[in-house]
C-alpha positions as CSV (number, residue, x, y, z in Angstrom):
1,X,153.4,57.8,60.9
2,X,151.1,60.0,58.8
3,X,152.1,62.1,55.5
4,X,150.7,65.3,57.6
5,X,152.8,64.5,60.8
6,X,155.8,63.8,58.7
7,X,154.9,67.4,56.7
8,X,155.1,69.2,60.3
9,X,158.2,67.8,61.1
10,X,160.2,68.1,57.9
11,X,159.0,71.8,57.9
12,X,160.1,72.3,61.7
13,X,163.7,69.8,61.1
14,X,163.8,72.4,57.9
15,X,164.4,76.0,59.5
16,X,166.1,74.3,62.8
17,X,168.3,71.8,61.6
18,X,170.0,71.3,64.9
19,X,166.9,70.3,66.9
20,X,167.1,66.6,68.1
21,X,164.0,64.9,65.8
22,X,162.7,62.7,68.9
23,X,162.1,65.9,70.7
24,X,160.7,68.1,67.9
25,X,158.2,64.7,67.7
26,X,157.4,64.2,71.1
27,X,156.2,67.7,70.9
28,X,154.2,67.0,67.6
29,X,152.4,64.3,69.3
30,X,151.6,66.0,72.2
31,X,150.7,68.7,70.5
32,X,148.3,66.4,68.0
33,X,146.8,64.9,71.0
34,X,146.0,67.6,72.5
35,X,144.6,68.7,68.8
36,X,142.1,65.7,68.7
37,X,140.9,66.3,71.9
38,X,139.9,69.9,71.4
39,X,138.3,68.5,67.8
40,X,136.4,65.8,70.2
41,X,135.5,69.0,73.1
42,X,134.2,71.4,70.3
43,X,133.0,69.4,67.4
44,X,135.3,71.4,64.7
45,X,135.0,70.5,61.5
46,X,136.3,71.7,58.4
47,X,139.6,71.9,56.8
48,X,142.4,71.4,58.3
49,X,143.0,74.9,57.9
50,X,140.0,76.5,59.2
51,X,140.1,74.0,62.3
52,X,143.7,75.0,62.9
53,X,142.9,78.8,63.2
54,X,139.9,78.0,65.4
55,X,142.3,75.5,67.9
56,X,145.7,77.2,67.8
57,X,145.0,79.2,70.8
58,X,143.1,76.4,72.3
59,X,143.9,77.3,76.2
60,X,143.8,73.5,76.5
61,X,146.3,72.8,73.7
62,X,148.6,74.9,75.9
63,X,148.3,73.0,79.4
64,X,148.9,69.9,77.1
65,X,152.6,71.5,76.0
66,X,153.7,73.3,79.0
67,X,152.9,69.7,80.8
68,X,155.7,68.8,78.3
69,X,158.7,71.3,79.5
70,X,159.4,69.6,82.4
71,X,160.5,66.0,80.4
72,X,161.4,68.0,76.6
73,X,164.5,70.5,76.3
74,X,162.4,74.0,76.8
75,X,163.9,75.7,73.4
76,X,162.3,72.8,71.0
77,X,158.7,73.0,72.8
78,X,158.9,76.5,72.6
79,X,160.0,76.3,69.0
80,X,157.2,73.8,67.8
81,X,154.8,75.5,69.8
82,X,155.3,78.4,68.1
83,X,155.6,77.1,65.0
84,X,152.3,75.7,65.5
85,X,150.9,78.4,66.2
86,X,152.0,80.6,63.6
87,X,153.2,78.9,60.5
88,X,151.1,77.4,57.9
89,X,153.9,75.3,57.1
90,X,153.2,73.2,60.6
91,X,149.8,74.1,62.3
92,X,147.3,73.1,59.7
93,X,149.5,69.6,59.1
94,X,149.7,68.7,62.5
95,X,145.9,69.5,62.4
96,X,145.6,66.8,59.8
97,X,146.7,64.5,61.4
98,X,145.1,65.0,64.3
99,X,141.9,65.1,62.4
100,X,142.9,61.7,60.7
101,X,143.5,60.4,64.6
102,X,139.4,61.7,65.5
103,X,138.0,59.7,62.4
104,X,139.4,56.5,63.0
């Protein structure tokens, strides 16, 4: 498990306690696949900041997660989702990784 994946989720586990950790990482790794493939689509680079801001409303990134709410509780994809979108605390990480994913 990467240092930036483990950032995202301690960050998410942080303000939501009560969320079940194998959901809130199911979502992370969707949500990092997805990530990779959009960096393999587009040819972002950067760091992991700037390529967050530029993928975070990736309409792609989206089908990926609400492909998810049908197997995940709807409240913790929501949650990440959002999280992912909005919070420096969990986007740009789970950007990291996923960028760590594209170079190997």
């Amino acid at each position: 498990m990467s240092m930036a994946r483990n950032e995202a989720l301690n960050a998410l586990l942080k303000n939501r306690p009560e969320s079940s950790p194998e959901k809130l990482e199911r979502t992370v790794d969707t949500i990092r696949t997805a990530v990779a493939k959009e960096i393999n689509r587009t040819g972002i680079t950067g760091h992991r900041d700037d390529v967050w801001k530029e993928v975070r409303d990736s309409p792609d990134i989206e089908a990926a997660v609400k492909g998810l709410l049908g197997d995940v509780d709807r409240s913790h994809v929501l949650y990440v989702y959002s999280r992912f979108r909005g919070s420096p605390a969990v986007g740009p990480p789970i950007v990291a990784s996923a960028l760590n994913e594209v170079e190997k």
